[in-house]
Coordinates of C-alpha atoms in Angstrom, one line a residue:
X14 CA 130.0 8.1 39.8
X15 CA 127.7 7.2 42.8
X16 CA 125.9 4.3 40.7
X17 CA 129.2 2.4 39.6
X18 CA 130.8 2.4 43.2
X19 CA 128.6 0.1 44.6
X20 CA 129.6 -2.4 41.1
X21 CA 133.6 -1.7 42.3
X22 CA 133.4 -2.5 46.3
X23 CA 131.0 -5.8 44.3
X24 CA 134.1 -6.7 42.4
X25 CA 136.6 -5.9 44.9
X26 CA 134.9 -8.6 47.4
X27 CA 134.6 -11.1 44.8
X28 CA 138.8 -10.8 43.9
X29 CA 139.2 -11.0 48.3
X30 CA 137.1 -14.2 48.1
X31 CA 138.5 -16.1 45.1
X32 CA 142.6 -15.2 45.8
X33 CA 142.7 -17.9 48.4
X34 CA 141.6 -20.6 45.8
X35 CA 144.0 -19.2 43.7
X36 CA 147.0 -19.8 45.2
X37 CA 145.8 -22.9 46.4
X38 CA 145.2 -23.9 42.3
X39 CA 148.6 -22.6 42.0
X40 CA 150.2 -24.6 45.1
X41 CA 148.5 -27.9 43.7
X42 CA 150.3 -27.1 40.6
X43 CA 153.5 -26.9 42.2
X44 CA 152.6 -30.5 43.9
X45 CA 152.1 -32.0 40.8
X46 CA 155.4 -30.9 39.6
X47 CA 157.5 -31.3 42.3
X48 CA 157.6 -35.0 41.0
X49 CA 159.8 -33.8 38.6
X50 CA 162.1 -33.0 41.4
X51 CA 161.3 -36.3 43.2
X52 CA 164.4 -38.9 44.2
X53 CA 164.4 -42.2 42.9
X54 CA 163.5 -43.7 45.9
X55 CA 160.5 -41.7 45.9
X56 CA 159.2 -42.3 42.6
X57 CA 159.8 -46.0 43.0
X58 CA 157.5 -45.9 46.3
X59 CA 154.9 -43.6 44.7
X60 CA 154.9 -46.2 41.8
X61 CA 154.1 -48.8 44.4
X62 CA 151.1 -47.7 45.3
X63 CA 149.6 -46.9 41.7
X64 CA 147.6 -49.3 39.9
X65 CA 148.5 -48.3 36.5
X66 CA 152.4 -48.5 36.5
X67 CA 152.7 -48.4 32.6
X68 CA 153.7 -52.0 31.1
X69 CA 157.3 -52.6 29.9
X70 CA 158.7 -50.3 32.6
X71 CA 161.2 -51.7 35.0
X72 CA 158.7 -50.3 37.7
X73 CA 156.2 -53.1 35.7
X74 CA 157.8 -55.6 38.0
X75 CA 156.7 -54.0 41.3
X76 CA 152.9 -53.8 40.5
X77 CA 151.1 -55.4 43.0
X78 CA 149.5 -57.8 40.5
X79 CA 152.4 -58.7 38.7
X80 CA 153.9 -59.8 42.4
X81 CA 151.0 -61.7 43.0
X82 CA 151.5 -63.6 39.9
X83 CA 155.2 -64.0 40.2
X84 CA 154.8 -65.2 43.6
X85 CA 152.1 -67.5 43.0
X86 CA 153.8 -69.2 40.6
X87 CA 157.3 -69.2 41.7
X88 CA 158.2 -67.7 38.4
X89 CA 161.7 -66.5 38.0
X90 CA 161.3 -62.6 39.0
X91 CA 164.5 -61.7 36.9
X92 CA 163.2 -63.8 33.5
X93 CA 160.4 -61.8 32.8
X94 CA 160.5 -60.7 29.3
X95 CA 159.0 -57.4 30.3
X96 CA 159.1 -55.7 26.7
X97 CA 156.8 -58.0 26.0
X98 CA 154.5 -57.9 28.9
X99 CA 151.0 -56.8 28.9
X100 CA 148.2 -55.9 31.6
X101 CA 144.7 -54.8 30.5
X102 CA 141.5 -54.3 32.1
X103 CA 138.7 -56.0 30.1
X104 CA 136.7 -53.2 28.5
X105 CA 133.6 -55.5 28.6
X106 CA 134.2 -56.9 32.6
X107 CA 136.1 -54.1 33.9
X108 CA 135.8 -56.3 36.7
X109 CA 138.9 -58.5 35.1
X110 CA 141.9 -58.2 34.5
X111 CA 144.4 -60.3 32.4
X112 CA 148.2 -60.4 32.5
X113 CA 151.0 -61.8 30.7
X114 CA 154.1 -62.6 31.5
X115 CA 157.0 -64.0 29.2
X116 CA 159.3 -66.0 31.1
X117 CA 162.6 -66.1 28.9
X118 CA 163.8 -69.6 28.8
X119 CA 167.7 -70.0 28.1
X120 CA 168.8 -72.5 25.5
X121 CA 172.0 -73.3 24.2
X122 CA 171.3 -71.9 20.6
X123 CA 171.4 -68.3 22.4
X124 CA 167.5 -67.7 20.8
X125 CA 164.7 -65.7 22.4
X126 CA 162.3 -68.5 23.6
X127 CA 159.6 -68.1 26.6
X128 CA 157.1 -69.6 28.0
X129 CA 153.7 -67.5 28.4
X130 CA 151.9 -66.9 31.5
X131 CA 148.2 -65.6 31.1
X132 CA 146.3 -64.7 34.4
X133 CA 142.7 -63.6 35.2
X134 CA 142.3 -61.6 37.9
X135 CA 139.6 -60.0 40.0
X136 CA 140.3 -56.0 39.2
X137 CA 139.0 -55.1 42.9
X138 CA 140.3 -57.9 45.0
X139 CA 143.4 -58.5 43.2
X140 CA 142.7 -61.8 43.3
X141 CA 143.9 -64.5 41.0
X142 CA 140.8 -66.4 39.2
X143 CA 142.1 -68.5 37.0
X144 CA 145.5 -69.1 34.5
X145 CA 146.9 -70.7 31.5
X146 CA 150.4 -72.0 30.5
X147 CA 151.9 -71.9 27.0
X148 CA 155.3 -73.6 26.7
X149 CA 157.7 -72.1 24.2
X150 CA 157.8 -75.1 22.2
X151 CA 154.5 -75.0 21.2
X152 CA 155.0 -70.8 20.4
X153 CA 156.7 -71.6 17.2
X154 CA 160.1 -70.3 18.5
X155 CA 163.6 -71.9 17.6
X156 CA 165.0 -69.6 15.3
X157 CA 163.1 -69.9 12.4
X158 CA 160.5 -67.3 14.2
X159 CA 161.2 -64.5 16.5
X160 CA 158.4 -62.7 18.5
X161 CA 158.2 -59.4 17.6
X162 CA 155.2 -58.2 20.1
X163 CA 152.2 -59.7 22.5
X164 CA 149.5 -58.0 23.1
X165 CA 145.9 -58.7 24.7
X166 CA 142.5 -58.2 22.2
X167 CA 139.6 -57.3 23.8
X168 CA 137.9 -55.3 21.9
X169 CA 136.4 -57.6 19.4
X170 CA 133.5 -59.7 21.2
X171 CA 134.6 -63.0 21.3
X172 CA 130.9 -64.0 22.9
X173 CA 131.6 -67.9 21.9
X174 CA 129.1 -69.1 25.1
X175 CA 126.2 -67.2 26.6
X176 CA 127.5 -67.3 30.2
X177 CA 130.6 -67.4 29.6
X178 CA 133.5 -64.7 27.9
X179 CA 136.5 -65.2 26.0
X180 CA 140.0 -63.0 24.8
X181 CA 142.3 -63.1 22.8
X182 CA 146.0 -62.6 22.8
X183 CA 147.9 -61.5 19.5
X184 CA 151.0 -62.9 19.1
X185 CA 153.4 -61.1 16.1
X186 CA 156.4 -62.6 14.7
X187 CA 158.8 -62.0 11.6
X188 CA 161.5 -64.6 10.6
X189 CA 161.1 -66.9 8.0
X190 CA 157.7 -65.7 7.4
X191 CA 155.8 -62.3 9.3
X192 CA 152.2 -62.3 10.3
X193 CA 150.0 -62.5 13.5
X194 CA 148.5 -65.1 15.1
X195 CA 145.7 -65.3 18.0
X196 CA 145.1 -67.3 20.7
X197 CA 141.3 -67.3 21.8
X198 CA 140.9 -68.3 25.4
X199 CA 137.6 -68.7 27.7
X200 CA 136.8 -68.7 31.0
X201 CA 135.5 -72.8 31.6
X202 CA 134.4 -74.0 35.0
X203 CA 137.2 -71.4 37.1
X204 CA 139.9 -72.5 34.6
X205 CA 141.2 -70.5 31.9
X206 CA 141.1 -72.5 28.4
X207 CA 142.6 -71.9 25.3
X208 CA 140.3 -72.3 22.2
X209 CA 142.2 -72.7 19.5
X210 CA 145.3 -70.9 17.9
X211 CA 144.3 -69.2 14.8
X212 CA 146.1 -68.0 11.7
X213 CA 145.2 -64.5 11.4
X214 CA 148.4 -62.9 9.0
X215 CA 151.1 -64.7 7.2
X216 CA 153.3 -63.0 4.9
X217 CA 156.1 -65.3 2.7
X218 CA 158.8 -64.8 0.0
X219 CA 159.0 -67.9 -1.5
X220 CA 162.0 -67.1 -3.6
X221 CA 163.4 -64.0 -5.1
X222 CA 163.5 -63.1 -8.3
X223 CA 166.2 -61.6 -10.8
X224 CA 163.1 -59.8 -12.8
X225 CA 162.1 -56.0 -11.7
X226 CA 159.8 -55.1 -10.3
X227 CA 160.2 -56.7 -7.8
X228 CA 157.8 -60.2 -6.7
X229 CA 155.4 -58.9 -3.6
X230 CA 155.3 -61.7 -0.5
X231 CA 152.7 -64.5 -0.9
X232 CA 149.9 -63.2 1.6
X233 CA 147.4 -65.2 4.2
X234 CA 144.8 -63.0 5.9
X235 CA 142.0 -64.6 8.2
X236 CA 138.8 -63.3 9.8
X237 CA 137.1 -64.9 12.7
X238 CA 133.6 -64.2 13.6
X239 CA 131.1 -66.3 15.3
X240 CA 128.0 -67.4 13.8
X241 CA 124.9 -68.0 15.4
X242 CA 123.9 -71.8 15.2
X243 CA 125.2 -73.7 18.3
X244 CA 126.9 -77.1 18.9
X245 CA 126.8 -78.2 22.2
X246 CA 126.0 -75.3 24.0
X247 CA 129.0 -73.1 22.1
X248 CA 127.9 -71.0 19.1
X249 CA 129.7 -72.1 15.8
X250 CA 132.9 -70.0 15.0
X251 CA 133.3 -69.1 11.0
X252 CA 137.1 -69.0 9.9
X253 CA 137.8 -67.5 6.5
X254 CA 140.5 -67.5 4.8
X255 CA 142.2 -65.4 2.0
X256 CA 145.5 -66.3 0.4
X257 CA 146.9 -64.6 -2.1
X258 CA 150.0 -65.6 -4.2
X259 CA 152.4 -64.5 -7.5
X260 CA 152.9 -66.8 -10.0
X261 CA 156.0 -65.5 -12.4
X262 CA 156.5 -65.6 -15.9
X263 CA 160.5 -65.6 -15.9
X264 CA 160.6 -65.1 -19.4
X265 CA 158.4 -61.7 -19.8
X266 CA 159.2 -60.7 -15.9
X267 CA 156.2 -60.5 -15.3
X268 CA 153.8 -61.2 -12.4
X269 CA 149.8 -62.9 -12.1
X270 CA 148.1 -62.8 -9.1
X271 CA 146.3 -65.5 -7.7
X272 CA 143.4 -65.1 -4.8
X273 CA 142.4 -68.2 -3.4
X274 CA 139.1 -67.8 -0.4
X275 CA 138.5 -70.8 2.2
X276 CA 136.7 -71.1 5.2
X277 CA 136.4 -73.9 8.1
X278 CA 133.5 -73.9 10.4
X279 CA 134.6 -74.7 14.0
X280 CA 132.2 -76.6 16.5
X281 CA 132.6 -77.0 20.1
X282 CA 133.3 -80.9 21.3
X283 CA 132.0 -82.3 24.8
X284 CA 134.8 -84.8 24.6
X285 CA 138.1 -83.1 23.9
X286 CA 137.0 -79.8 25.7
X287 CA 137.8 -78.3 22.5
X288 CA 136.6 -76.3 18.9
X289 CA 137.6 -78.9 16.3
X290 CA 137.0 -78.2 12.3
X291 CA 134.8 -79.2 9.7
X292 CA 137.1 -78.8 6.5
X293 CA 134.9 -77.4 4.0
X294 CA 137.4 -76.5 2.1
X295 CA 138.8 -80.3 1.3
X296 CA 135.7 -81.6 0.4
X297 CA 137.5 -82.8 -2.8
X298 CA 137.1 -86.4 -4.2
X299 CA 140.5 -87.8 -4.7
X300 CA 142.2 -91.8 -5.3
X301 CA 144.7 -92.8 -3.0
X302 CA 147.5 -95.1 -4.0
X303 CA 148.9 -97.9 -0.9
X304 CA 152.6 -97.3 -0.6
X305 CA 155.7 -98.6 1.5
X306 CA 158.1 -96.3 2.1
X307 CA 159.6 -93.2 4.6
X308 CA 159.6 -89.8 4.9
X309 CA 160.7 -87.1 7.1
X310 CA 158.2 -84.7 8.9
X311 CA 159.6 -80.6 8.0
X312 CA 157.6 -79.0 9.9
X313 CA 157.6 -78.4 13.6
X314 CA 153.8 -78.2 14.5
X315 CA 151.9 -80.9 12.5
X316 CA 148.0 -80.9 12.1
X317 CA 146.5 -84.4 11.3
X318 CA 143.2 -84.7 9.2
X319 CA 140.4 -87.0 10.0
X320 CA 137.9 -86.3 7.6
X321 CA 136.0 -89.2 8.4
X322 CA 135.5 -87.6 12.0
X323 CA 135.9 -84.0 10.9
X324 CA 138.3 -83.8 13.2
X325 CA 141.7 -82.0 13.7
X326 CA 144.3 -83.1 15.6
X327 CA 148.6 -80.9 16.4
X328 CA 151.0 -82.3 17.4
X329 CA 154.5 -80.3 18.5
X330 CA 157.6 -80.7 18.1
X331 CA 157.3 -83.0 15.0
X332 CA 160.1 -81.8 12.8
X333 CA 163.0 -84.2 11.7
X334 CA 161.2 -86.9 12.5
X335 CA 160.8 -90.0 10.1
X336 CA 157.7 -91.4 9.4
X337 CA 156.1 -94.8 7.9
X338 CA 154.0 -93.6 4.9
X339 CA 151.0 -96.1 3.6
X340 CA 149.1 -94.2 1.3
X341 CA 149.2 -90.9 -1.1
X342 CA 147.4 -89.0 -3.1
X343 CA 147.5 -88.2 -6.7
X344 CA 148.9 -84.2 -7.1
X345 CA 145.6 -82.3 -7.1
X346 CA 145.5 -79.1 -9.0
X347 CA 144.0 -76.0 -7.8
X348 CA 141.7 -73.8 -9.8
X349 CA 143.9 -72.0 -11.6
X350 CA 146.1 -73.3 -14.3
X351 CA 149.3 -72.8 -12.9
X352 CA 151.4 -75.9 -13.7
X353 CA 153.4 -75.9 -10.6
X354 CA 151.4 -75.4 -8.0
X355 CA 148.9 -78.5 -6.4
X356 CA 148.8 -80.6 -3.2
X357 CA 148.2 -83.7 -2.1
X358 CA 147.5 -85.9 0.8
X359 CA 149.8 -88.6 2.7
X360 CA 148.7 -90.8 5.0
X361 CA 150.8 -91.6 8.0
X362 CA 151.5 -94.6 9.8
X363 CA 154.1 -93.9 12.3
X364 CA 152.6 -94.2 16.1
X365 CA 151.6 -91.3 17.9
X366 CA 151.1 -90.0 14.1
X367 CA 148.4 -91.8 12.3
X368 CA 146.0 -90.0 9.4
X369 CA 146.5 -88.0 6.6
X370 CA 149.2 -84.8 6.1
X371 CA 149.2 -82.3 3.7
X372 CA 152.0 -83.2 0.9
X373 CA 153.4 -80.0 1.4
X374 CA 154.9 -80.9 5.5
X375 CA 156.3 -84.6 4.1
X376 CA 159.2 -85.4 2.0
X377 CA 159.8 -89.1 1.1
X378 CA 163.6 -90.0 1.5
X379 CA 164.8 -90.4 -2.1
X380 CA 167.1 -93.9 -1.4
X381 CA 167.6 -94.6 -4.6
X382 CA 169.7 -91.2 -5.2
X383 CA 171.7 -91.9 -2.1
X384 CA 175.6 -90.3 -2.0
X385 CA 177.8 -92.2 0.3
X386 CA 181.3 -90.4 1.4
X387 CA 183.4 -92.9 3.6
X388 CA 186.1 -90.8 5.8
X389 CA 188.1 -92.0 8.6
X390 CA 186.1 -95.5 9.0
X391 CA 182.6 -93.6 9.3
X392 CA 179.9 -93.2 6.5
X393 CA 178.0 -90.1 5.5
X394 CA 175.1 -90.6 3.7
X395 CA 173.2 -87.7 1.9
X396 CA 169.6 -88.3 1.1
X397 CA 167.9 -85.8 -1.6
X398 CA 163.6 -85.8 -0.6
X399 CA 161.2 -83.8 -2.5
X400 CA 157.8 -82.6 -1.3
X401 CA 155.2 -85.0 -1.7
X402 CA 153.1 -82.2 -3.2
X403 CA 156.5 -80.5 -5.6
X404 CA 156.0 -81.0 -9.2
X405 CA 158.1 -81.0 -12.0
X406 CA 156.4 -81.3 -15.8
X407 CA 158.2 -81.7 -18.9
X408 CA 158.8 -78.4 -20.7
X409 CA 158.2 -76.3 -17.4
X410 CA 161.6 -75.5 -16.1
X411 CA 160.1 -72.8 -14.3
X412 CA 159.0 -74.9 -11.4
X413 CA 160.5 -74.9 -7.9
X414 CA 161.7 -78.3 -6.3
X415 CA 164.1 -77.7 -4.2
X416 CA 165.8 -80.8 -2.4
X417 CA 165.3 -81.0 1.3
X418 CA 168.5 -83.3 2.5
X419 CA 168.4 -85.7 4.9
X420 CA 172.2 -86.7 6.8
X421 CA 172.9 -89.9 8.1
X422 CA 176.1 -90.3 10.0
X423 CA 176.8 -93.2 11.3
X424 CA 179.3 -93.0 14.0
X425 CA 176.5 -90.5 15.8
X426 CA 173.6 -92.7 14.8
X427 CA 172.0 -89.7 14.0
X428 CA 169.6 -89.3 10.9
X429 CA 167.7 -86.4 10.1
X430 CA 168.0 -82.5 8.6
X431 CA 170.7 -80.4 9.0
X432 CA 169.9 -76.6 10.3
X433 CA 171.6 -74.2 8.9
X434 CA 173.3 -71.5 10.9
X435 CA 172.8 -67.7 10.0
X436 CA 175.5 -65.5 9.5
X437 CA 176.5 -62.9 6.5
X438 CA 176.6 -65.5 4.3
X439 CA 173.4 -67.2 5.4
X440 CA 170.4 -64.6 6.2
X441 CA 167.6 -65.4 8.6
X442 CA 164.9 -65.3 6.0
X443 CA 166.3 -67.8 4.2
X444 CA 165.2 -71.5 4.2
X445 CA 166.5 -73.3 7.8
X446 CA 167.5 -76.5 6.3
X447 CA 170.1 -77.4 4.2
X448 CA 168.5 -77.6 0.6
X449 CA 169.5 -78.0 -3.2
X450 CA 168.3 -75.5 -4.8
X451 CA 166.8 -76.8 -8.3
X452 CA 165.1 -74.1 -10.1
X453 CA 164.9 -72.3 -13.7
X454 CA 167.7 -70.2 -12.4
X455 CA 170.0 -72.3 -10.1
X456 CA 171.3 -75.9 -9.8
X457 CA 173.2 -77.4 -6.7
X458 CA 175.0 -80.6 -6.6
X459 CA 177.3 -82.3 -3.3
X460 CA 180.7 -81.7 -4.8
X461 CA 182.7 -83.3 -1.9
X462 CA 183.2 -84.3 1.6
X463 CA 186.2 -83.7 3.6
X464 CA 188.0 -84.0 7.0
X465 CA 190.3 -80.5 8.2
X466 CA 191.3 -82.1 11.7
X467 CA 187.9 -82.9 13.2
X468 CA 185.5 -80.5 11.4
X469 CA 183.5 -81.9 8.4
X470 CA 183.7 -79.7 5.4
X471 CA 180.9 -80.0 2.9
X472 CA 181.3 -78.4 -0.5
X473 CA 178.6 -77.7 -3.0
X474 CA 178.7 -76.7 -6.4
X475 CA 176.1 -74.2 -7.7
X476 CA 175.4 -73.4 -11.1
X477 CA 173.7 -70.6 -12.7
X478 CA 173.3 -69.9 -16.3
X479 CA 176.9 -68.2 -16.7
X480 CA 178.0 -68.3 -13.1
X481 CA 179.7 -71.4 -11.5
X482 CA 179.9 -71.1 -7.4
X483 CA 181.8 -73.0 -4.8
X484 CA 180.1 -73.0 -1.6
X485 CA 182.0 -74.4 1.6
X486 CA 180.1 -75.2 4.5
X487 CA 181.5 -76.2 8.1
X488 CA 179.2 -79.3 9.2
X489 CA 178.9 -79.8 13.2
X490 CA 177.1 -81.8 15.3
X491 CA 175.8 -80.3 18.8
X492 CA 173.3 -81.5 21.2
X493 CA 172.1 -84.2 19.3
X494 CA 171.4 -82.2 16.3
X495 CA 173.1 -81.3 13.1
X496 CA 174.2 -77.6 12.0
X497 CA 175.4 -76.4 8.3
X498 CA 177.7 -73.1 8.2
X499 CA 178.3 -71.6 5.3
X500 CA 181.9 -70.3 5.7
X501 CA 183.1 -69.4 2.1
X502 CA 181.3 -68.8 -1.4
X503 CA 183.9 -68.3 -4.1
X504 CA 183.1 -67.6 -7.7
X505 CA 184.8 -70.0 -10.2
X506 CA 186.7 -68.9 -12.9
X507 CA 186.7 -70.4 -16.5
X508 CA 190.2 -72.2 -15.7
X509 CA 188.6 -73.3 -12.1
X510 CA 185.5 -74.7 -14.3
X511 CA 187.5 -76.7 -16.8
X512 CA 189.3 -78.3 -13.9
X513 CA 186.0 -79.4 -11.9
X514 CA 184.2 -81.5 -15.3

């Protein structure tokens, strides 16, 4: 008993000693949660003052960064696209940090456009070091894509300069097609620069199919990486490409799949400030035949070969615009031996737009096929075009040409495509011009053209192997632009038919 009392008054002390850190553990405890019981008022002032308010909070917009930004640019406070926001410190310059802000645009088709605001900042400091502007026009937006998440990338090494580092921001969208693109931009004498926008996912139903199973998406996947050879200062960046598409036997439903590989070498020019490409994979010996005739541009971001330069030039906001044509290219198969599927090369004479196009973004207007409809002392002119690249062989009726159409109307002087609208009748992953379908499975042909009051009613007659359809669309024109809506779809019955032939 006398030996363990001197180990209890030892343990006694030690409890006496430690109790006060105790309750003050426990009182920090009850300081950490008393935000839980914090007014609103509070929290917003306590979110002042931290540095990592998270991103897509409405708090976002009171970071003392994001003010900075806002002010410096005298950027609409209450436009800011904030669920699509993003603030990161650069894991390899913790001494940067990069923001984005959407700024929502409003336009009268009631779409989710923006423009993009990308600023470098000193992390300490909070000072701004550089920016860069992307319009919405040239981010692929109008409808036909919808932005579906930004985010910065920087944990992939984009070390394109030895003194000089580079990000990227990834830029998902789903519409028409769904995939991922990324923008690679580089701090350049105190300016932010953008590199190049780059291809990275693309994922496209072409058509659907009656057959089960069902016919996966065609599929684009890229990889950038940089190689180590140098132009100009700037090491070499290595863009590979793998596409991979279904070509359908109708008759067996069945399915092959085709894997094509490409890759372009980018180099860095003194001139343009800019990565141009080399086109490795066009290096293919092809005839040209000299032509004289017009064609309309689908596409609203064009990118002009100039293989003679190895360069590559984009223009925006290209689509529905008609073009002099001077040259074109035999149809050149690839690899496989698919009938339908080739390309070829058009060169365009048209200025800004001179040099060659692939023959999949042209369609020469057909004006030989022409169907006139005179109403109320005006003239409506419908124009089938088929891809300069579409083919059709004898024998294989399994081939896709579709019929882009171009409108003329006269009293509007207006010539070009028609968008169509989506609605229930008329889904968003559908094609965004008015088209005739022309297929194994489906035929359209311009039935008729009619005034109710002052609205334009187009009707087209579709015909399947056992099926006759009446489509009705509403044609309108707004804003200098044409719009299709498809506002009834009635199925013909065999008395119906008999009266239409």
């Amino acid at each position: 008993m006398k030996k363990s009392l001197p180990i209890i008054i030892l343990i006694l002390y030690l409890f006496i000693q430690c109790k006060p850190n105790v309750e003050k553990l426990e009182n920090s405890n009850k300081l950490l949660n008393s935000k839980d019981t914090l007014t609103k008022v509070q929290q917003e002032k306590l979110a002042e003052k931290s540095t990592n308010i998270p991103v897509n909070s409405p708090l976002f917009l009171k970071d003392s960064l994001v003010l900075k930004i806002i002010k410096e640019f005298n950027l609409p406070k209450d436009s800011v696209h904030i669920n699509f926001a993003s603030k990161k410190t650069l894991l390899f310059s913790p001494n940067k940090t990069v923001v984005v802000l959407p700024i929502v645009k409003p336009n009268i088709h009631n779409v989710l456009v923006f423009d993009l605001y990308v600023t470098l900042l000193n992390t300490k400091k909070g000072k701004i070091i550089s920016s860069y502007k992307q319009d919405a026009s040239s981010l692929d937006q109008g409808g036909e894509e919808i932005i579906t998440n930004i985010s910065i990338i920087d944990d992939t090494p984009f070390k394109i300069h030895s003194k000089e580092f580079s990000f990227g921001i990834s830029l998902s969208y789903d519409g028409v097609s769904k995939g991922k693109k990324l923008y690679l931009l580089t701090q350049k004498n105190h300016s932010l620069v953008k590199i190049y926008d780059f291809l990275m996912e693309d994922k496209k139903t072409e058509m659907s199919y009656e057959c089960d199973p069902k016919i996966p998406s065609n599929e684009i996947t890229s990889n950038l990486s940089i190689s180590t050879k140098k132009t100009n200062g700037y090491f070499n960046l290595k863009y590979t490409t793998t596409s991979k598409n279904y070509i359908v036997n109708p008759e067996k439903c069945t399915y092959k799949e085709v894997i094509e590989k490409s890759f372009d070498i980018f180099k860095f020019s003194k001139k343009t400030n800019h990565y141009y490409g080399t086109f490795k994979k066009d290096n293919i010996k092809y005839s040209f035949k000299k032509t004289k005739e017009k064609a309309i541009i689908l596409p609203n971001n064009l990118q002009i070969k100039y293989p003679e330069y190895s360069l590559k030039k984009e223009y925006k906001n290209t689509h529905n615009l008609i073009v002099k044509v001077d040259k074109k290219t035999d149809i050149i198969k690839i690899n496989y031996k698919e009938p339908c599927d080739g390309y070829s090369f058009v060169y365009v004479n048209s200025f800004p737009i001179k040099g060659w196009i692939n023959g999949r973004q042209l369609y020469p207007l057909n004006n030989d096929h022409n169907l006139i409809f005179h109403l109320k002392e005006n003239s409506y002119i419908f124009t089938p075009t088929v891809s300069y690249s579409d083919t059709h062989k004898a024998g294989k009726t399994n081939c896709l040409v579709n019929k882009l159409i171009v409108f003329q109307d006269k009293n509007n002087a207006y010539e070009g495509l028609i968008r169509m609208v989506n609605n229930s009748l008329y889904s968003k992953k559908e094609f965004p011009y008015l088209t005739l379908k022309n297929n194994y499975r489906i035929s359209d042909e311009i039935y008729q053209l009619e005034n109710e009051g002052e609205t334009l009613l187009l009707k087209i007659l579709r015909k399947k192997k056992y099926r006759r359809t009446l489509l009705t669309l509403k044609l309108f024109f707004k804003e200098n632009a044409y719009y299709a809506e498809i506002i009834d779809k009635k199925k013909l019955t065999k008395s119906e038919i008999k009266k239409l032939q």
